[in-house]
Amino acid sequence: VFDEIAHSLHECGLLNESEGYRRVVVEKPFGYDLASAQLLNQQLHAVLDESQIYRIDHYLAKETVQNLQVFRFANTIFEPLWNRNYIESVQITAAESVDVGHRAGYYDGSGVMRDMFQNHLLQLLSLVAMEPPSSFQANAIRNEKVKVFGSVRPVDVVNDTVRARYDGYASTEGVRADSTTPTYAAVRLFIDNWRWQGVPFYLRSGKALKEKTTEITIQFKRPPYNMFSGQNDSTMRSNILSICVQPDEGMHLRMEAKVPDTSADLHPVEFEFHYKDTFGEDAIPEAYERLLLEALAGDASLFTRGDSIELAWGIIDPILAGWQQEDAPPLETYTKDSWGPAAAEQMIAALGHEWLLGCGGHA
């Protein structure tokens, strides 16, 4: 109904900006695939200028997500290391502890790729990987995000994706008898540009997992040489930066320290920052509260642009199409209250990595 509503507003004269601004906030999902997203953009642009359209994604208003740019570009200790020379891998996890519940009728027609990857996870990816914008203005930021999406290498669906659903999903009311909808997915992406060439980005999301958490994990490269007596290469751990998006917003940095009264035994220690500890329990507004305020103020930096939406679908559509082919990876199963299927562990281990969670509270 987005098209019908926008055109009705136009027919009533409510989009005319001759006497003040007129802005339309559009909730996700923005299209079902690339073709429908392109059509919806065309329909909205028929009655609205792009500057009037605010495509909303509540993840972009989470305080830690907003702080990514400040963290990267206002702190010189990190930005010089934010590239292929020092970073081994990047992981983005969006885990939900609840199952589909009463939303099975909707979810079965959508699945985890459309529900989480095309919007939330790719938006987080773009903020982690983008180049410094020329300013903090909306279009400068959005231009850099678009460049990231345009640089994502086509995904090898067979080797770089895992799809699964939790035990019992098929018998949930509202799920089609012939459904192959995944409730979990893991994807390995590569960004073909100067900064990130060769660095794997691992994205995963699922329902009915062990805990509710969304976090970005930056795994730095291990030291090139081990000089500490009694230690071997296998015990030299990477420094890990965990950016905790929810539920406990903050950051954790894991480093190595010498164990007291040893010659050179190493032990990981953590430096932590939590928003609520520094700024108070009530310092963080609700995501939609912030986004609607920004829409009223005319700041579109926390909203997605039309070309960004289409490029994101251009990444996701081939994966969904590949899962319909005869050589598609199998639809795995996983138990509720777990971290997903074993196939996801095997996929990430193929390049010598493992899933990392550093925001605390994980079993």
mmCIF file of C-alpha atoms in Angstrom:
data_model
loop_
_atom_site.group_PDB
_atom_site.id
_atom_site.type_symbol
_atom_site.label_atom_id
_atom_site.label_comp_id
_atom_site.label_asym_id
_atom_site.label_seq_id
_atom_site.Cartn_x
_atom_site.Cartn_y
_atom_site.Cartn_z
ATOM 1 C CA VAL A 1 0.000 0.000 0.000
ATOM 2 C CA PHE A 2 3.031 2.348 0.054
ATOM 3 C CA ASP A 3 2.382 3.390 -3.559
ATOM 4 C CA GLU A 4 -1.339 3.928 -2.999
ATOM 5 C CA ILE A 5 -0.780 6.011 0.136
ATOM 6 C CA ALA A 6 1.866 8.206 -1.483
ATOM 7 C CA HIS A 7 -0.289 8.864 -4.543
ATOM 8 C CA SER A 8 -3.322 9.616 -2.357
ATOM 9 C CA LEU A 9 -1.283 12.132 -0.386
ATOM 10 C CA HIS A 10 -0.232 13.691 -3.682
ATOM 11 C CA GLU A 11 -3.809 13.893 -4.968
ATOM 12 C CA CYS A 12 -4.832 15.663 -1.755
ATOM 13 C CA GLY A 13 -2.074 18.206 -2.242
ATOM 14 C CA LEU A 14 -0.276 17.129 0.930
ATOM 15 C CA LEU A 15 3.099 16.617 -0.775
ATOM 16 C CA ASN A 16 3.356 20.116 -2.192
ATOM 17 C CA GLU A 17 6.302 21.918 -0.584
ATOM 18 C CA SER A 18 5.360 25.447 -1.662
ATOM 19 C CA GLU A 19 4.405 26.322 1.917
ATOM 20 C CA GLY A 20 6.788 24.142 3.903
ATOM 21 C CA TYR A 21 8.482 20.776 3.884
ATOM 22 C CA ARG A 22 6.638 17.512 3.252
ATOM 23 C CA ARG A 23 8.361 14.266 4.217
ATOM 24 C CA VAL A 24 7.165 10.691 3.939
ATOM 25 C CA VAL A 25 8.613 7.988 6.207
ATOM 26 C CA VAL A 26 8.541 4.507 4.644
ATOM 27 C CA GLU A 27 8.877 1.471 6.873
ATOM 28 C CA LYS A 28 10.698 -1.705 5.848
ATOM 29 C CA PRO A 29 10.456 -4.087 4.093
ATOM 30 C CA PHE A 30 11.224 -1.905 1.086
ATOM 31 C CA GLY A 31 10.334 -4.366 -1.635
ATOM 32 C CA TYR A 32 10.462 -8.149 -1.730
ATOM 33 C CA ASP A 33 13.337 -8.357 -4.206
ATOM 34 C CA LEU A 34 15.293 -6.096 -6.539
ATOM 35 C CA ALA A 35 12.520 -5.793 -9.129
ATOM 36 C CA SER A 36 9.862 -4.828 -6.566
ATOM 37 C CA ALA A 37 12.237 -2.380 -4.857
ATOM 38 C CA GLN A 38 12.959 -0.705 -8.194
ATOM 39 C CA LEU A 39 9.235 -0.499 -8.923
ATOM 40 C CA LEU A 40 8.506 0.994 -5.509
ATOM 41 C CA ASN A 41 11.247 3.582 -5.998
ATOM 42 C CA GLN A 42 9.710 4.524 -9.350
ATOM 43 C CA GLN A 43 6.249 4.803 -7.806
ATOM 44 C CA LEU A 44 7.424 7.022 -4.972
ATOM 45 C CA HIS A 45 9.577 9.182 -7.240
ATOM 46 C CA ALA A 46 6.525 9.823 -9.417
ATOM 47 C CA VAL A 47 5.066 11.992 -6.636
ATOM 48 C CA LEU A 48 8.015 12.658 -4.309
ATOM 49 C CA ASP A 49 11.521 13.978 -4.650
ATOM 50 C CA GLU A 50 14.188 11.670 -3.205
ATOM 51 C CA SER A 51 14.907 14.311 -0.553
ATOM 52 C CA GLN A 52 11.343 13.872 0.751
ATOM 53 C CA ILE A 53 11.592 10.078 1.203
ATOM 54 C CA TYR A 54 12.822 8.722 4.535
ATOM 55 C CA ARG A 55 13.250 4.939 4.343
ATOM 56 C CA ILE A 56 13.439 3.868 7.938
ATOM 57 C CA ASP A 57 15.609 1.113 9.441
ATOM 58 C CA HIS A 58 15.575 1.202 13.236
ATOM 59 C CA TYR A 59 19.025 -0.431 13.467
ATOM 60 C CA LEU A 60 20.552 2.774 12.140
ATOM 61 C CA ALA A 61 19.288 4.684 15.185
ATOM 62 C CA LYS A 62 20.858 2.406 17.754
ATOM 63 C CA GLU A 63 23.402 4.426 19.691
ATOM 64 C CA THR A 64 26.326 2.079 19.040
ATOM 65 C CA VAL A 65 25.574 2.043 15.314
ATOM 66 C CA GLN A 66 25.548 5.858 15.234
ATOM 67 C CA ASN A 67 28.757 5.905 17.207
ATOM 68 C CA LEU A 68 30.579 3.724 14.657
ATOM 69 C CA GLN A 69 31.532 6.745 12.588
ATOM 70 C CA VAL A 70 32.663 8.729 15.626
ATOM 71 C CA PHE A 71 34.580 5.702 16.892
ATOM 72 C CA ARG A 72 36.363 5.245 13.570
ATOM 73 C CA PHE A 73 36.916 8.788 12.385
ATOM 74 C CA ALA A 74 37.395 10.703 15.661
ATOM 75 C CA ASN A 75 39.913 8.310 17.220
ATOM 76 C CA THR A 76 43.229 8.070 15.434
ATOM 77 C CA ILE A 77 44.297 4.916 17.276
ATOM 78 C CA PHE A 78 41.830 2.801 15.259
ATOM 79 C CA GLU A 79 41.380 4.250 11.779
ATOM 80 C CA PRO A 80 45.014 3.624 10.661
ATOM 81 C CA LEU A 81 44.478 -0.073 11.503
ATOM 82 C CA TRP A 82 41.050 -0.308 9.844
ATOM 83 C CA ASN A 83 42.151 -2.182 6.699
ATOM 84 C CA ARG A 84 43.415 -5.420 5.179
ATOM 85 C CA ASN A 85 46.925 -4.915 6.599
ATOM 86 C CA TYR A 86 45.831 -5.305 10.213
ATOM 87 C CA ILE A 87 42.369 -6.864 10.235
ATOM 88 C CA GLU A 88 42.028 -10.622 9.816
ATOM 89 C CA SER A 89 38.234 -10.843 9.576
ATOM 90 C CA VAL A 90 35.012 -9.025 10.423
ATOM 91 C CA GLN A 91 31.944 -10.717 11.879
ATOM 92 C CA ILE A 92 28.440 -9.329 12.248
ATOM 93 C CA THR A 93 26.003 -11.351 14.349
ATOM 94 C CA ALA A 94 22.298 -10.596 14.862
ATOM 95 C CA ALA A 95 20.955 -13.392 17.035
ATOM 96 C CA GLU A 96 17.390 -13.605 18.307
ATOM 97 C CA SER A 97 16.390 -15.901 21.154
ATOM 98 C CA VAL A 98 12.691 -15.936 20.216
ATOM 99 C CA ASP A 99 11.214 -18.134 17.498
ATOM 100 C CA VAL A 100 8.771 -16.904 14.842
ATOM 101 C CA GLY A 101 5.848 -17.199 17.261
ATOM 102 C CA HIS A 102 2.593 -15.823 15.855
ATOM 103 C CA ARG A 103 4.392 -14.180 12.908
ATOM 104 C CA ALA A 104 4.892 -17.438 11.000
ATOM 105 C CA GLY A 105 2.434 -16.435 8.292
ATOM 106 C CA TYR A 106 4.515 -13.363 7.454
ATOM 107 C CA TYR A 107 7.909 -14.852 8.179
ATOM 108 C CA ASP A 108 7.429 -17.930 6.005
ATOM 109 C CA GLY A 109 7.057 -15.688 2.976
ATOM 110 C CA SER A 110 10.089 -13.649 3.939
ATOM 111 C CA GLY A 111 12.762 -15.671 5.702
ATOM 112 C CA VAL A 112 15.919 -14.530 7.411
ATOM 113 C CA MET A 113 17.587 -13.080 4.298
ATOM 114 C CA ARG A 114 14.798 -10.628 3.562
ATOM 115 C CA ASP A 115 13.965 -10.018 7.220
ATOM 116 C CA MET A 116 17.497 -9.330 8.505
ATOM 117 C CA PHE A 117 20.266 -9.451 5.899
ATOM 118 C CA GLN A 118 18.996 -7.146 3.153
ATOM 119 C CA ASN A 119 18.430 -4.310 5.577
ATOM 120 C CA HIS A 120 19.932 -4.555 9.079
ATOM 121 C CA LEU A 121 23.078 -6.593 8.470
ATOM 122 C CA LEU A 122 24.069 -4.933 5.211
ATOM 123 C CA GLN A 123 23.587 -1.517 6.785
ATOM 124 C CA LEU A 124 25.958 -2.506 9.597
ATOM 125 C CA LEU A 125 28.387 -3.857 6.997
ATOM 126 C CA SER A 126 28.395 -0.555 5.123
ATOM 127 C CA LEU A 127 29.145 1.474 8.260
ATOM 128 C CA VAL A 128 32.018 -0.801 9.223
ATOM 129 C CA ALA A 129 33.544 -0.851 5.735
ATOM 130 C CA MET A 130 32.868 2.646 4.357
ATOM 131 C CA GLU A 131 35.551 5.210 3.591
ATOM 132 C CA PRO A 132 35.628 8.466 5.585
ATOM 133 C CA PRO A 133 32.933 10.782 4.209
ATOM 134 C CA SER A 134 33.878 14.320 3.257
ATOM 135 C CA SER A 135 31.417 15.639 5.850
ATOM 136 C CA PHE A 136 28.779 14.425 8.277
ATOM 137 C CA GLN A 137 26.011 15.470 5.884
ATOM 138 C CA ALA A 138 23.502 12.844 4.790
ATOM 139 C CA ASN A 139 24.497 12.541 1.139
ATOM 140 C CA ALA A 140 28.219 12.400 1.919
ATOM 141 C CA ILE A 141 27.631 9.472 4.264
ATOM 142 C CA ARG A 142 25.201 7.737 1.924
ATOM 143 C CA ASN A 143 27.572 8.085 -1.037
ATOM 144 C CA GLU A 144 30.236 6.121 0.834
ATOM 145 C CA LYS A 145 27.770 3.414 1.847
ATOM 146 C CA VAL A 146 26.700 3.022 -1.773
ATOM 147 C CA LYS A 147 30.351 2.532 -2.781
ATOM 148 C CA VAL A 148 30.627 -0.359 -0.307
ATOM 149 C CA PHE A 149 27.571 -2.139 -1.699
ATOM 150 C CA GLY A 150 28.855 -1.625 -5.230
ATOM 151 C CA SER A 151 32.164 -3.273 -4.270
ATOM 152 C CA VAL A 152 30.749 -6.459 -2.728
ATOM 153 C CA ARG A 153 31.903 -9.476 -4.727
ATOM 154 C CA PRO A 154 29.151 -11.788 -6.051
ATOM 155 C CA VAL A 155 28.672 -14.480 -3.424
ATOM 156 C CA ASP A 156 29.697 -18.094 -4.057
ATOM 157 C CA VAL A 157 26.367 -19.545 -2.908
ATOM 158 C CA VAL A 158 27.582 -23.148 -2.637
ATOM 159 C CA ASN A 159 30.731 -22.485 -0.600
ATOM 160 C CA ASP A 160 30.021 -19.184 1.151
ATOM 161 C CA THR A 161 26.456 -19.549 2.426
ATOM 162 C CA VAL A 162 24.665 -21.717 4.983
ATOM 163 C CA ARG A 163 20.902 -21.877 5.422
ATOM 164 C CA ALA A 164 19.024 -23.668 8.188
ATOM 165 C CA ARG A 165 15.891 -23.668 10.280
ATOM 166 C CA TYR A 166 15.253 -24.680 13.845
ATOM 167 C CA ASP A 167 13.668 -27.982 14.836
ATOM 168 C CA GLY A 168 9.897 -27.674 14.893
ATOM 169 C CA TYR A 169 9.584 -24.745 12.507
ATOM 170 C CA ALA A 170 7.846 -26.841 9.834
ATOM 171 C CA SER A 171 4.987 -27.712 12.214
ATOM 172 C CA THR A 172 4.364 -24.082 13.258
ATOM 173 C CA GLU A 173 0.896 -22.769 12.432
ATOM 174 C CA GLY A 174 1.079 -20.598 9.324
ATOM 175 C CA VAL A 175 4.050 -22.386 7.749
ATOM 176 C CA ARG A 176 3.378 -23.909 4.335
ATOM 177 C CA ALA A 177 3.659 -27.677 4.037
ATOM 178 C CA ASP A 178 6.256 -27.367 1.255
ATOM 179 C CA SER A 179 8.159 -24.523 2.919
ATOM 180 C CA THR A 180 11.941 -24.277 2.556
ATOM 181 C CA THR A 181 12.157 -20.930 4.345
ATOM 182 C CA PRO A 182 15.338 -20.638 6.456
ATOM 183 C CA THR A 183 15.230 -19.162 9.951
ATOM 184 C CA TYR A 184 19.044 -18.955 10.063
ATOM 185 C CA ALA A 185 21.681 -17.986 7.546
ATOM 186 C CA ALA A 186 25.419 -17.396 7.520
ATOM 187 C CA VAL A 187 27.166 -15.700 4.604
ATOM 188 C CA ARG A 188 30.803 -14.981 3.801
ATOM 189 C CA LEU A 189 31.295 -11.781 1.799
ATOM 190 C CA PHE A 190 34.324 -10.095 0.257
ATOM 191 C CA ILE A 191 34.640 -6.416 -0.604
ATOM 192 C CA ASP A 192 36.774 -5.846 -3.677
ATOM 193 C CA ASN A 193 38.439 -2.526 -3.006
ATOM 194 C CA TRP A 194 41.805 -1.241 -1.839
ATOM 195 C CA ARG A 195 40.985 -1.170 1.874
ATOM 196 C CA TRP A 196 39.366 -4.589 2.258
ATOM 197 C CA GLN A 197 40.737 -6.841 -0.482
ATOM 198 C CA GLY A 198 40.974 -10.409 0.819
ATOM 199 C CA VAL A 199 39.345 -9.755 4.223
ATOM 200 C CA PRO A 200 36.326 -12.038 4.808
ATOM 201 C CA PHE A 201 33.171 -10.502 6.255
ATOM 202 C CA TYR A 202 31.019 -13.091 8.020
ATOM 203 C CA LEU A 203 27.343 -12.269 8.536
ATOM 204 C CA ARG A 204 24.928 -14.476 10.471
ATOM 205 C CA SER A 205 21.446 -14.168 11.884
ATOM 206 C CA GLY A 206 18.800 -16.525 13.144
ATOM 207 C CA LYS A 207 15.731 -17.169 15.250
ATOM 208 C CA ALA A 208 15.542 -19.328 18.411
ATOM 209 C CA LEU A 209 19.251 -19.004 19.116
ATOM 210 C CA LYS A 210 20.932 -19.200 22.506
ATOM 211 C CA GLU A 211 20.855 -15.494 23.287
ATOM 212 C CA LYS A 212 19.565 -12.216 21.926
ATOM 213 C CA THR A 213 22.578 -10.207 20.829
ATOM 214 C CA THR A 214 23.724 -8.032 17.968
ATOM 215 C CA GLU A 215 27.427 -7.347 17.754
ATOM 216 C CA ILE A 216 30.209 -6.522 15.342
ATOM 217 C CA THR A 217 33.493 -8.328 15.930
ATOM 218 C CA ILE A 218 36.754 -7.056 14.473
ATOM 219 C CA GLN A 219 39.463 -9.725 14.613
ATOM 220 C CA PHE A 220 42.918 -8.227 14.196
ATOM 221 C CA LYS A 221 45.805 -10.193 12.752
ATOM 222 C CA ARG A 222 48.028 -12.129 15.099
ATOM 223 C CA PRO A 223 51.609 -10.949 15.724
ATOM 224 C CA PRO A 224 53.907 -12.083 12.903
ATOM 225 C CA TYR A 225 56.457 -13.572 15.292
ATOM 226 C CA ASN A 226 56.239 -15.029 18.793
ATOM 227 C CA MET A 227 59.120 -13.902 20.984
ATOM 228 C CA PHE A 228 57.728 -15.036 24.323
ATOM 229 C CA SER A 229 59.400 -18.064 25.885
ATOM 230 C CA GLY A 230 57.200 -21.019 26.619
ATOM 231 C CA GLN A 231 54.557 -19.863 24.190
ATOM 232 C CA ASN A 232 53.855 -21.387 20.798
ATOM 233 C CA ASP A 233 52.097 -19.890 17.810
ATOM 234 C CA SER A 234 48.794 -21.618 18.571
ATOM 235 C CA THR A 235 48.439 -19.731 21.883
ATOM 236 C CA MET A 236 49.034 -16.301 20.392
ATOM 237 C CA ARG A 237 45.548 -14.845 20.325
ATOM 238 C CA SER A 238 44.285 -12.076 18.100
ATOM 239 C CA ASN A 239 43.215 -8.762 19.560
ATOM 240 C CA ILE A 240 39.426 -8.604 19.334
ATOM 241 C CA LEU A 241 37.263 -5.502 19.222
ATOM 242 C CA SER A 242 33.604 -6.241 19.975
ATOM 243 C CA ILE A 243 31.090 -3.516 19.198
ATOM 244 C CA CYS A 244 27.928 -4.351 21.134
ATOM 245 C CA VAL A 245 24.834 -3.047 19.343
ATOM 246 C CA GLN A 246 22.245 -4.660 21.633
ATOM 247 C CA PRO A 247 21.111 -5.372 24.270
ATOM 248 C CA ASP A 248 23.999 -3.912 26.325
ATOM 249 C CA GLU A 249 25.326 -1.148 24.102
ATOM 250 C CA GLY A 250 29.059 -0.581 24.371
ATOM 251 C CA MET A 251 32.461 -1.861 23.296
ATOM 252 C CA HIS A 252 34.967 -4.472 24.467
ATOM 253 C CA LEU A 253 38.626 -4.633 23.436
ATOM 254 C CA ARG A 254 40.532 -7.845 24.137
ATOM 255 C CA MET A 255 44.283 -7.571 24.499
ATOM 256 C CA GLU A 256 47.087 -9.751 25.844
ATOM 257 C CA ALA A 257 48.791 -9.227 29.214
ATOM 258 C CA LYS A 258 51.561 -11.062 31.049
ATOM 259 C CA VAL A 259 50.468 -13.306 33.901
ATOM 260 C CA PRO A 260 52.108 -12.097 37.135
ATOM 261 C CA ASP A 261 55.049 -14.094 38.457
ATOM 262 C CA THR A 262 55.680 -15.859 35.126
ATOM 263 C CA SER A 263 58.438 -15.359 32.603
ATOM 264 C CA ALA A 264 56.100 -14.550 29.701
ATOM 265 C CA ASP A 265 52.810 -16.412 30.052
ATOM 266 C CA LEU A 266 50.027 -14.511 28.303
ATOM 267 C CA HIS A 267 46.433 -14.035 29.369
ATOM 268 C CA PRO A 268 43.634 -12.101 27.607
ATOM 269 C CA VAL A 269 42.297 -8.997 29.377
ATOM 270 C CA GLU A 270 39.433 -6.719 28.392
ATOM 271 C CA PHE A 271 38.889 -2.991 28.278
ATOM 272 C CA GLU A 272 35.181 -2.199 28.398
ATOM 273 C CA PHE A 273 32.895 0.743 27.723
ATOM 274 C CA HIS A 274 29.149 0.646 28.410
ATOM 275 C CA TYR A 275 26.884 3.541 27.486
ATOM 276 C CA LYS A 276 24.670 3.164 30.535
ATOM 277 C CA ASP A 277 27.646 3.235 32.912
ATOM 278 C CA THR A 278 29.078 6.403 31.382
ATOM 279 C CA PHE A 279 25.960 8.343 30.415
ATOM 280 C CA GLY A 280 23.257 6.813 32.630
ATOM 281 C CA GLU A 281 20.388 4.385 32.164
ATOM 282 C CA ASP A 282 18.119 6.944 30.487
ATOM 283 C CA ALA A 283 20.699 8.423 28.115
ATOM 284 C CA ILE A 284 19.828 6.218 25.139
ATOM 285 C CA PRO A 285 16.535 7.077 23.396
ATOM 286 C CA GLU A 286 14.387 4.495 21.674
ATOM 287 C CA ALA A 287 15.429 3.968 18.059
ATOM 288 C CA TYR A 288 12.150 5.148 16.527
ATOM 289 C CA GLU A 289 12.102 8.158 18.852
ATOM 290 C CA ARG A 290 15.448 9.257 17.425
ATOM 291 C CA LEU A 291 14.540 8.482 13.817
ATOM 292 C CA LEU A 292 11.228 10.347 13.837
ATOM 293 C CA LEU A 293 12.942 13.331 15.438
ATOM 294 C CA GLU A 294 15.583 13.290 12.676
ATOM 295 C CA ALA A 295 12.854 13.093 10.025
ATOM 296 C CA LEU A 296 11.177 16.162 11.510
ATOM 297 C CA ALA A 297 14.521 17.951 11.576
ATOM 298 C CA GLY A 298 15.243 16.999 7.960
ATOM 299 C CA ASP A 299 18.427 15.020 8.674
ATOM 300 C CA ALA A 300 18.420 11.977 6.384
ATOM 301 C CA SER A 301 21.796 10.576 7.447
ATOM 302 C CA LEU A 302 20.147 7.769 9.465
ATOM 303 C CA PHE A 303 17.830 6.792 6.602
ATOM 304 C CA THR A 304 18.571 4.712 3.507
ATOM 305 C CA ARG A 305 18.620 6.120 -0.015
ATOM 306 C CA GLY A 306 16.917 4.535 -3.023
ATOM 307 C CA ASP A 307 20.085 3.471 -4.828
ATOM 308 C CA SER A 308 21.422 1.900 -1.627
ATOM 309 C CA ILE A 309 18.274 -0.206 -1.278
ATOM 310 C CA GLU A 310 18.567 -1.481 -4.840
ATOM 311 C CA LEU A 311 22.266 -2.335 -4.487
ATOM 312 C CA ALA A 312 21.538 -4.252 -1.281
ATOM 313 C CA TRP A 313 18.879 -6.297 -3.059
ATOM 314 C CA GLY A 314 21.420 -6.900 -5.814
ATOM 315 C CA ILE A 315 23.573 -8.685 -3.238
ATOM 316 C CA ILE A 316 20.757 -10.707 -1.674
ATOM 317 C CA ASP A 317 18.731 -11.734 -4.764
ATOM 318 C CA PRO A 318 21.459 -13.984 -6.269
ATOM 319 C CA ILE A 319 21.789 -15.810 -2.948
ATOM 320 C CA LEU A 320 18.054 -16.483 -2.785
ATOM 321 C CA ALA A 321 18.077 -17.574 -6.441
ATOM 322 C CA GLY A 322 21.064 -19.835 -5.809
ATOM 323 C CA TRP A 323 19.240 -21.583 -2.994
ATOM 324 C CA GLN A 324 16.606 -22.656 -5.524
ATOM 325 C CA GLN A 325 19.138 -24.420 -7.778
ATOM 326 C CA GLU A 326 19.909 -28.142 -7.768
ATOM 327 C CA ASP A 327 23.437 -27.617 -6.410
ATOM 328 C CA ALA A 328 22.258 -25.357 -3.581
ATOM 329 C CA PRO A 329 23.614 -25.980 -0.087
ATOM 330 C CA PRO A 330 21.211 -28.195 1.882
ATOM 331 C CA LEU A 331 18.636 -26.743 4.247
ATOM 332 C CA GLU A 332 20.245 -27.636 7.582
ATOM 333 C CA THR A 333 18.502 -27.942 10.934
ATOM 334 C CA TYR A 334 19.563 -26.760 14.358
ATOM 335 C CA THR A 335 18.209 -27.156 17.857
ATOM 336 C CA LYS A 336 16.566 -24.285 19.659
ATOM 337 C CA ASP A 337 18.719 -22.518 22.240
ATOM 338 C CA SER A 338 21.880 -23.264 20.268
ATOM 339 C CA TRP A 339 24.141 -21.029 18.172
ATOM 340 C CA GLY A 340 22.962 -22.553 14.893
ATOM 341 C CA PRO A 341 23.935 -25.450 12.640
ATOM 342 C CA ALA A 342 27.312 -27.166 12.555
ATOM 343 C CA ALA A 343 27.575 -26.267 8.867
ATOM 344 C CA ALA A 344 28.063 -22.602 9.842
ATOM 345 C CA GLU A 345 31.045 -23.568 12.000
ATOM 346 C CA GLN A 346 32.478 -25.583 9.127
ATOM 347 C CA MET A 347 32.010 -22.751 6.654
ATOM 348 C CA ILE A 348 33.916 -20.224 8.739
ATOM 349 C CA ALA A 349 36.584 -22.792 9.678
ATOM 350 C CA ALA A 350 37.399 -23.291 6.000
ATOM 351 C CA LEU A 351 39.527 -20.128 6.148
ATOM 352 C CA GLY A 352 40.840 -20.832 9.650
ATOM 353 C CA HIS A 353 38.321 -18.727 11.561
ATOM 354 C CA GLU A 354 35.721 -19.336 14.249
ATOM 355 C CA TRP A 355 32.637 -17.467 15.379
ATOM 356 C CA LEU A 356 33.468 -14.951 18.083
ATOM 357 C CA LEU A 357 31.188 -13.250 20.583
ATOM 358 C CA GLY A 358 32.822 -10.711 22.859
ATOM 359 C CA CYS A 359 30.037 -8.672 24.420
ATOM 360 C CA GLY A 360 29.697 -10.732 27.577
ATOM 361 C CA GLY A 361 27.117 -13.144 28.903
ATOM 362 C CA HIS A 362 27.710 -15.791 26.252
ATOM 363 C CA ALA A 363 27.895 -19.438 27.229
#
